[in-house]
């Protein structure tokens, strides 16, 4: 068997390792910390656990509307219990990846990796360094939170997302700098738990990668929960000793005090310390350069996941890790970014795939838009969760579905239907005779498609 080394045990790395091992490679995986990477240990999974706890609390408070009488004054959040639930889920999933490593005969090494040559790697820590050789390498070193140049993380007041999910107690106030996916998710978590949240966002809307009407529906709901939101605002100064931030909004200078300041302005690829410059691997602070096979300019070295920049999502990392491993094993495999779902686990949830309306109009000019509100959906009404809508975008020449956005309950589950439509290049005429089960939230997708063709029944 020909040896292959994977650097990083996150979504891209462990999937690449398993895929290569099942193709007959002798695989070694190197990880500095815990298997699962940021997604499992400090990102996707623990954040969603906190969101689930916050939403359970919110649902219990609505019990009267379902005809259930509870002593609501006794309903409280046990933060230690919330943290225990989160930690238990993470540990269980980490153990699961460890099991998969053993099942597939993958050797796992702890330590930092740095290239010596394109076939030799130094692995170690402060106490011991070991050199290993391999025919091929897959770099999946992940990413880390980006910090403000004038206010680095101190872990006490200025914190990043990994620290925000393990605070010693629910804060009474929280400043969030950045109204992207991470910022909005933490705003949703803590506002539902009673924290006074303030978001300062530089762009003119939350979630700048989504259509304004979709983002605005989330903004309205966050504001109803007491979140104060400043868009087109610029942070000017951070004063940790006073727990005070200064920012400018509409030419007016604001001063804000908060228990914590969460900086969520994005993530940067971990490209330093790998010895890439020794080999002449092409990279920048935006990530490692790769081709459609996830191959660097050094043919036996691949890179995938957040370390290449691009779309920094765990499910994209899974795909890229698979492509890198299969190509390294001699398969003619290329990445396909045509239908990548974007999921935001706020309340209400937002999920999209394909083009936004703005992008579609820039590309195609005139496009058809179909919409359907969850306020007219029976299942949403039954659940007392009818905020939101489905929005579908259709190009005019072939009636191909080129974009779909959902804001509302279970949007991140429903988006799978849209992803299949775009992946399969389906057209609206194919979907006109589709029968959606009743009563379901999925009916809203069908109604939006019908609306785009002028055939909607319930709107």
PDB file of N, CA, C and O in Angstrom, residues 360-399:
ATOM      1  N   UNK A 360     -29.055  36.931  -9.782  1.00  0.00           N
ATOM      2  CA  UNK A 360     -29.769  36.420 -10.956  1.00  0.00           C
ATOM      3  C   UNK A 360     -30.075  37.543 -11.937  1.00  0.00           C
ATOM      4  O   UNK A 360     -29.951  37.369 -13.164  1.00  0.00           O
ATOM      5  N   UNK A 361     -30.487  38.703 -11.426  1.00  0.00           N
ATOM      6  CA  UNK A 361     -30.805  39.824 -12.321  1.00  0.00           C
ATOM      7  C   UNK A 361     -29.542  40.358 -12.984  1.00  0.00           C
ATOM      8  O   UNK A 361     -29.569  40.793 -14.138  1.00  0.00           O
ATOM      9  N   UNK A 362     -28.428  40.316 -12.269  1.00  0.00           N
ATOM     10  CA  UNK A 362     -27.163  40.757 -12.864  1.00  0.00           C
ATOM     11  C   UNK A 362     -26.735  39.814 -13.985  1.00  0.00           C
ATOM     12  O   UNK A 362     -26.146  40.247 -14.981  1.00  0.00           O
ATOM     13  N   UNK A 363     -27.038  38.538 -13.842  1.00  0.00           N
ATOM     14  CA  UNK A 363     -26.608  37.537 -14.823  1.00  0.00           C
ATOM     15  C   UNK A 363     -27.587  37.382 -15.981  1.00  0.00           C
ATOM     16  O   UNK A 363     -27.187  37.267 -17.144  1.00  0.00           O
ATOM     17  N   UNK A 364     -28.891  37.352 -15.660  1.00  0.00           N
ATOM     18  CA  UNK A 364     -29.890  37.031 -16.670  1.00  0.00           C
ATOM     19  C   UNK A 364     -30.765  38.222 -17.083  1.00  0.00           C
ATOM     20  O   UNK A 364     -31.527  38.128 -18.042  1.00  0.00           O
ATOM     21  N   UNK A 365     -30.679  39.321 -16.348  1.00  0.00           N
ATOM     22  CA  UNK A 365     -31.571  40.439 -16.639  1.00  0.00           C
ATOM     23  C   UNK A 365     -32.935  40.190 -16.024  1.00  0.00           C
ATOM     24  O   UNK A 365     -33.091  40.180 -14.802  1.00  0.00           O
ATOM     25  N   UNK A 366     -33.919  39.953 -16.863  1.00  0.00           N
ATOM     26  CA  UNK A 366     -35.270  39.700 -16.372  1.00  0.00           C
ATOM     27  C   UNK A 366     -35.394  38.253 -15.905  1.00  0.00           C
ATOM     28  O   UNK A 366     -35.063  37.315 -16.635  1.00  0.00           O
ATOM     29  N   UNK A 367     -35.837  38.057 -14.679  1.00  0.00           N
ATOM     30  CA  UNK A 367     -36.060  36.709 -14.139  1.00  0.00           C
ATOM     31  C   UNK A 367     -37.462  36.660 -13.534  1.00  0.00           C
ATOM     32  O   UNK A 367     -38.073  37.684 -13.244  1.00  0.00           O
ATOM     33  N   UNK A 368     -37.964  35.451 -13.341  1.00  0.00           N
ATOM     34  CA  UNK A 368     -39.273  35.278 -12.713  1.00  0.00           C
ATOM     35  C   UNK A 368     -39.067  34.930 -11.246  1.00  0.00           C
ATOM     36  O   UNK A 368     -38.209  34.107 -10.905  1.00  0.00           O
ATOM     37  N   UNK A 369     -39.876  35.538 -10.394  1.00  0.00           N
ATOM     38  CA  UNK A 369     -39.805  35.296  -8.963  1.00  0.00           C
ATOM     39  C   UNK A 369     -41.131  34.685  -8.497  1.00  0.00           C
ATOM     40  O   UNK A 369     -42.205  35.176  -8.847  1.00  0.00           O
ATOM     41  N   UNK A 370     -41.040  33.628  -7.745  1.00  0.00           N
ATOM     42  CA  UNK A 370     -42.227  33.029  -7.125  1.00  0.00           C
ATOM     43  C   UNK A 370     -42.055  33.031  -5.619  1.00  0.00           C
ATOM     44  O   UNK A 370     -40.974  32.703  -5.114  1.00  0.00           O
ATOM     45  N   UNK A 371     -43.107  33.415  -4.888  1.00  0.00           N
ATOM     46  CA  UNK A 371     -43.018  33.464  -3.435  1.00  0.00           C
ATOM     47  C   UNK A 371     -44.270  32.845  -2.798  1.00  0.00           C
ATOM     48  O   UNK A 371     -45.349  32.870  -3.388  1.00  0.00           O
ATOM     49  N   UNK A 372     -44.077  32.328  -1.616  1.00  0.00           N
ATOM     50  CA  UNK A 372     -45.227  31.841  -0.832  1.00  0.00           C
ATOM     51  C   UNK A 372     -44.907  32.015   0.643  1.00  0.00           C
ATOM     52  O   UNK A 372     -43.835  31.613   1.108  1.00  0.00           O
ATOM     53  N   UNK A 373     -45.839  32.623   1.353  1.00  0.00           N
ATOM     54  CA  UNK A 373     -45.631  32.921   2.775  1.00  0.00           C
ATOM     55  C   UNK A 373     -46.069  31.757   3.655  1.00  0.00           C
ATOM     56  O   UNK A 373     -47.096  31.110   3.391  1.00  0.00           O
ATOM     57  N   UNK A 374     -45.312  31.519   4.721  1.00  0.00           N
ATOM     58  CA  UNK A 374     -45.700  30.475   5.672  1.00  0.00           C
ATOM     59  C   UNK A 374     -46.944  30.859   6.481  1.00  0.00           C
ATOM     60  O   UNK A 374     -47.539  30.009   7.138  1.00  0.00           O
ATOM     61  N   UNK A 375     -47.343  32.135   6.424  1.00  0.00           N
ATOM     62  CA  UNK A 375     -48.573  32.528   7.119  1.00  0.00           C
ATOM     63  C   UNK A 375     -49.799  31.899   6.472  1.00  0.00           C
ATOM     64  O   UNK A 375     -50.874  31.857   7.076  1.00  0.00           O
ATOM     65  N   UNK A 376     -49.638  31.404   5.228  1.00  0.00           N
ATOM     66  CA  UNK A 376     -50.739  30.727   4.540  1.00  0.00           C
ATOM     67  C   UNK A 376     -50.546  29.213   4.519  1.00  0.00           C
ATOM     68  O   UNK A 376     -51.250  28.507   3.784  1.00  0.00           O
ATOM     69  N   UNK A 377     -49.597  28.716   5.301  1.00  0.00           N
ATOM     70  CA  UNK A 377     -49.307  27.277   5.344  1.00  0.00           C
ATOM     71  C   UNK A 377     -49.873  26.673   6.624  1.00  0.00           C
ATOM     72  O   UNK A 377     -49.530  27.105   7.728  1.00  0.00           O
ATOM     73  N   UNK A 378     -50.750  25.687   6.481  1.00  0.00           N
ATOM     74  CA  UNK A 378     -51.429  25.106   7.636  1.00  0.00           C
ATOM     75  C   UNK A 378     -50.499  24.495   8.659  1.00  0.00           C
ATOM     76  O   UNK A 378     -50.692  24.666   9.868  1.00  0.00           O
ATOM     77  N   UNK A 379     -49.458  23.794   8.206  1.00  0.00           N
ATOM     78  CA  UNK A 379     -48.543  23.135   9.138  1.00  0.00           C
ATOM     79  C   UNK A 379     -47.787  24.173   9.969  1.00  0.00           C
ATOM     80  O   UNK A 379     -47.564  23.979  11.173  1.00  0.00           O
ATOM     81  N   UNK A 380     -47.401  25.271   9.343  1.00  0.00           N
ATOM     82  CA  UNK A 380     -46.700  26.334  10.072  1.00  0.00           C
ATOM     83  C   UNK A 380     -47.626  26.973  11.101  1.00  0.00           C
ATOM     84  O   UNK A 380     -47.207  27.299  12.225  1.00  0.00           O
ATOM     85  N   UNK A 381     -48.876  27.146  10.746  1.00  0.00           N
ATOM     86  CA  UNK A 381     -49.844  27.727  11.669  1.00  0.00           C
ATOM     87  C   UNK A 381     -50.079  26.811  12.867  1.00  0.00           C
ATOM     88  O   UNK A 381     -50.167  27.258  14.015  1.00  0.00           O
ATOM     89  N   UNK A 382     -50.163  25.516  12.610  1.00  0.00           N
ATOM     90  CA  UNK A 382     -50.359  24.535  13.686  1.00  0.00           C
ATOM     91  C   UNK A 382     -49.217  24.606  14.691  1.00  0.00           C
ATOM     92  O   UNK A 382     -49.424  24.529  15.909  1.00  0.00           O
ATOM     93  N   UNK A 383     -48.000  24.784  14.185  1.00  0.00           N
ATOM     94  CA  UNK A 383     -46.814  24.836  15.047  1.00  0.00           C
ATOM     95  C   UNK A 383     -46.619  26.210  15.674  1.00  0.00           C
ATOM     96  O   UNK A 383     -45.669  26.404  16.435  1.00  0.00           O
ATOM     97  N   UNK A 384     -47.516  27.151  15.363  1.00  0.00           N
ATOM     98  CA  UNK A 384     -47.394  28.527  15.849  1.00  0.00           C
ATOM     99  C   UNK A 384     -46.037  29.123  15.468  1.00  0.00           C
ATOM    100  O   UNK A 384     -45.387  29.814  16.245  1.00  0.00           O
ATOM    101  N   UNK A 385     -45.621  28.822  14.244  1.00  0.00           N
ATOM    102  CA  UNK A 385     -44.308  29.257  13.765  1.00  0.00           C
ATOM    103  C   UNK A 385     -44.432  29.604  12.284  1.00  0.00           C
ATOM    104  O   UNK A 385     -43.805  28.979  11.429  1.00  0.00           O
ATOM    105  N   UNK A 386     -45.223  30.617  11.979  1.00  0.00           N
ATOM    106  CA  UNK A 386     -45.558  30.907  10.583  1.00  0.00           C
ATOM    107  C   UNK A 386     -44.831  32.123  10.010  1.00  0.00           C
ATOM    108  O   UNK A 386     -45.190  32.610   8.936  1.00  0.00           O
ATOM    109  N   UNK A 387     -43.826  32.614  10.697  1.00  0.00           N
ATOM    110  CA  UNK A 387     -43.023  33.723  10.153  1.00  0.00           C
ATOM    111  C   UNK A 387     -42.142  33.202   9.032  1.00  0.00           C
ATOM    112  O   UNK A 387     -41.460  32.190   9.197  1.00  0.00           O
ATOM    113  N   UNK A 388     -42.160  33.884   7.902  1.00  0.00           N
ATOM    114  CA  UNK A 388     -41.237  33.516   6.843  1.00  0.00           C
ATOM    115  C   UNK A 388     -41.904  33.267   5.508  1.00  0.00           C
ATOM    116  O   UNK A 388     -43.125  33.398   5.353  1.00  0.00           O
ATOM    117  N   UNK A 389     -41.071  32.862   4.545  1.00  0.00           N
ATOM    118  CA  UNK A 389     -41.572  32.611   3.197  1.00  0.00           C
ATOM    119  C   UNK A 389     -40.570  31.755   2.414  1.00  0.00           C
ATOM    120  O   UNK A 389     -39.417  31.564   2.832  1.00  0.00           O
ATOM    121  N   UNK A 390     -41.054  31.268   1.260  1.00  0.00           N
ATOM    122  CA  UNK A 390     -40.193  30.600   0.287  1.00  0.00           C
ATOM    123  C   UNK A 390     -40.113  31.506  -0.936  1.00  0.00           C
ATOM    124  O   UNK A 390     -41.118  32.073  -1.369  1.00  0.00           O
ATOM    125  N   UNK A 391     -38.924  31.645  -1.474  1.00  0.00           N
ATOM    126  CA  UNK A 391     -38.703  32.486  -2.647  1.00  0.00           C
ATOM    127  C   UNK A 391     -37.927  31.680  -3.683  1.00  0.00           C
ATOM    128  O   UNK A 391     -36.845  31.153  -3.394  1.00  0.00           O
ATOM    129  N   UNK A 392     -38.484  31.552  -4.872  1.00  0.00           N
ATOM    130  CA  UNK A 392     -37.835  30.784  -5.935  1.00  0.00           C
ATOM    131  C   UNK A 392     -37.536  31.713  -7.104  1.00  0.00           C
ATOM    132  O   UNK A 392     -38.305  32.639  -7.396  1.00  0.00           O
ATOM    133  N   UNK A 393     -36.388  31.505  -7.746  1.00  0.00           N
ATOM    134  CA  UNK A 393     -35.940  32.345  -8.857  1.00  0.00           C
ATOM    135  C   UNK A 393     -35.777  31.469 -10.099  1.00  0.00           C
ATOM    136  O   UNK A 393     -35.123  30.418 -10.049  1.00  0.00           O
ATOM    137  N   UNK A 394     -36.380  31.904 -11.199  1.00  0.00           N
ATOM    138  CA  UNK A 394     -36.409  31.113 -12.430  1.00  0.00           C
ATOM    139  C   UNK A 394     -35.870  31.959 -13.587  1.00  0.00           C
ATOM    140  O   UNK A 394     -36.274  33.111 -13.758  1.00  0.00           O
ATOM    141  N   UNK A 395     -34.944  31.375 -14.362  1.00  0.00           N
ATOM    142  CA  UNK A 395     -34.431  32.119 -15.517  1.00  0.00           C
ATOM    143  C   UNK A 395     -35.461  32.021 -16.654  1.00  0.00           C
ATOM    144  O   UNK A 395     -36.187  31.029 -16.772  1.00  0.00           O
ATOM    145  N   UNK A 396     -35.543  33.048 -17.507  1.00  0.00           N
ATOM    146  CA  UNK A 396     -36.670  33.163 -18.438  1.00  0.00           C
ATOM    147  C   UNK A 396     -36.625  32.286 -19.685  1.00  0.00           C
ATOM    148  O   UNK A 396     -37.674  31.946 -20.230  1.00  0.00           O
ATOM    149  N   UNK A 397     -35.445  31.887 -20.123  1.00  0.00           N
ATOM    150  CA  UNK A 397     -35.366  31.192 -21.410  1.00  0.00           C
ATOM    151  C   UNK A 397     -35.828  29.738 -21.337  1.00  0.00           C
ATOM    152  O   UNK A 397     -36.660  29.296 -22.142  1.00  0.00           O
ATOM    153  N   UNK A 398     -35.303  29.008 -20.361  1.00  0.00           N
ATOM    154  CA  UNK A 398     -35.633  27.585 -20.259  1.00  0.00           C
ATOM    155  C   UNK A 398     -36.491  27.258 -19.030  1.00  0.00           C
ATOM    156  O   UNK A 398     -36.792  26.104 -18.779  1.00  0.00           O
ATOM    157  N   UNK A 399     -36.853  28.290 -18.263  1.00  0.00           N
ATOM    158  CA  UNK A 399     -37.625  28.103 -17.028  1.00  0.00           C
ATOM    159  C   UNK A 399     -36.867  27.239 -16.008  1.00  0.00           C
ATOM    160  O   UNK A 399     -37.475  26.511 -15.211  1.00  0.00           O
TER     161      UNK A 399
END
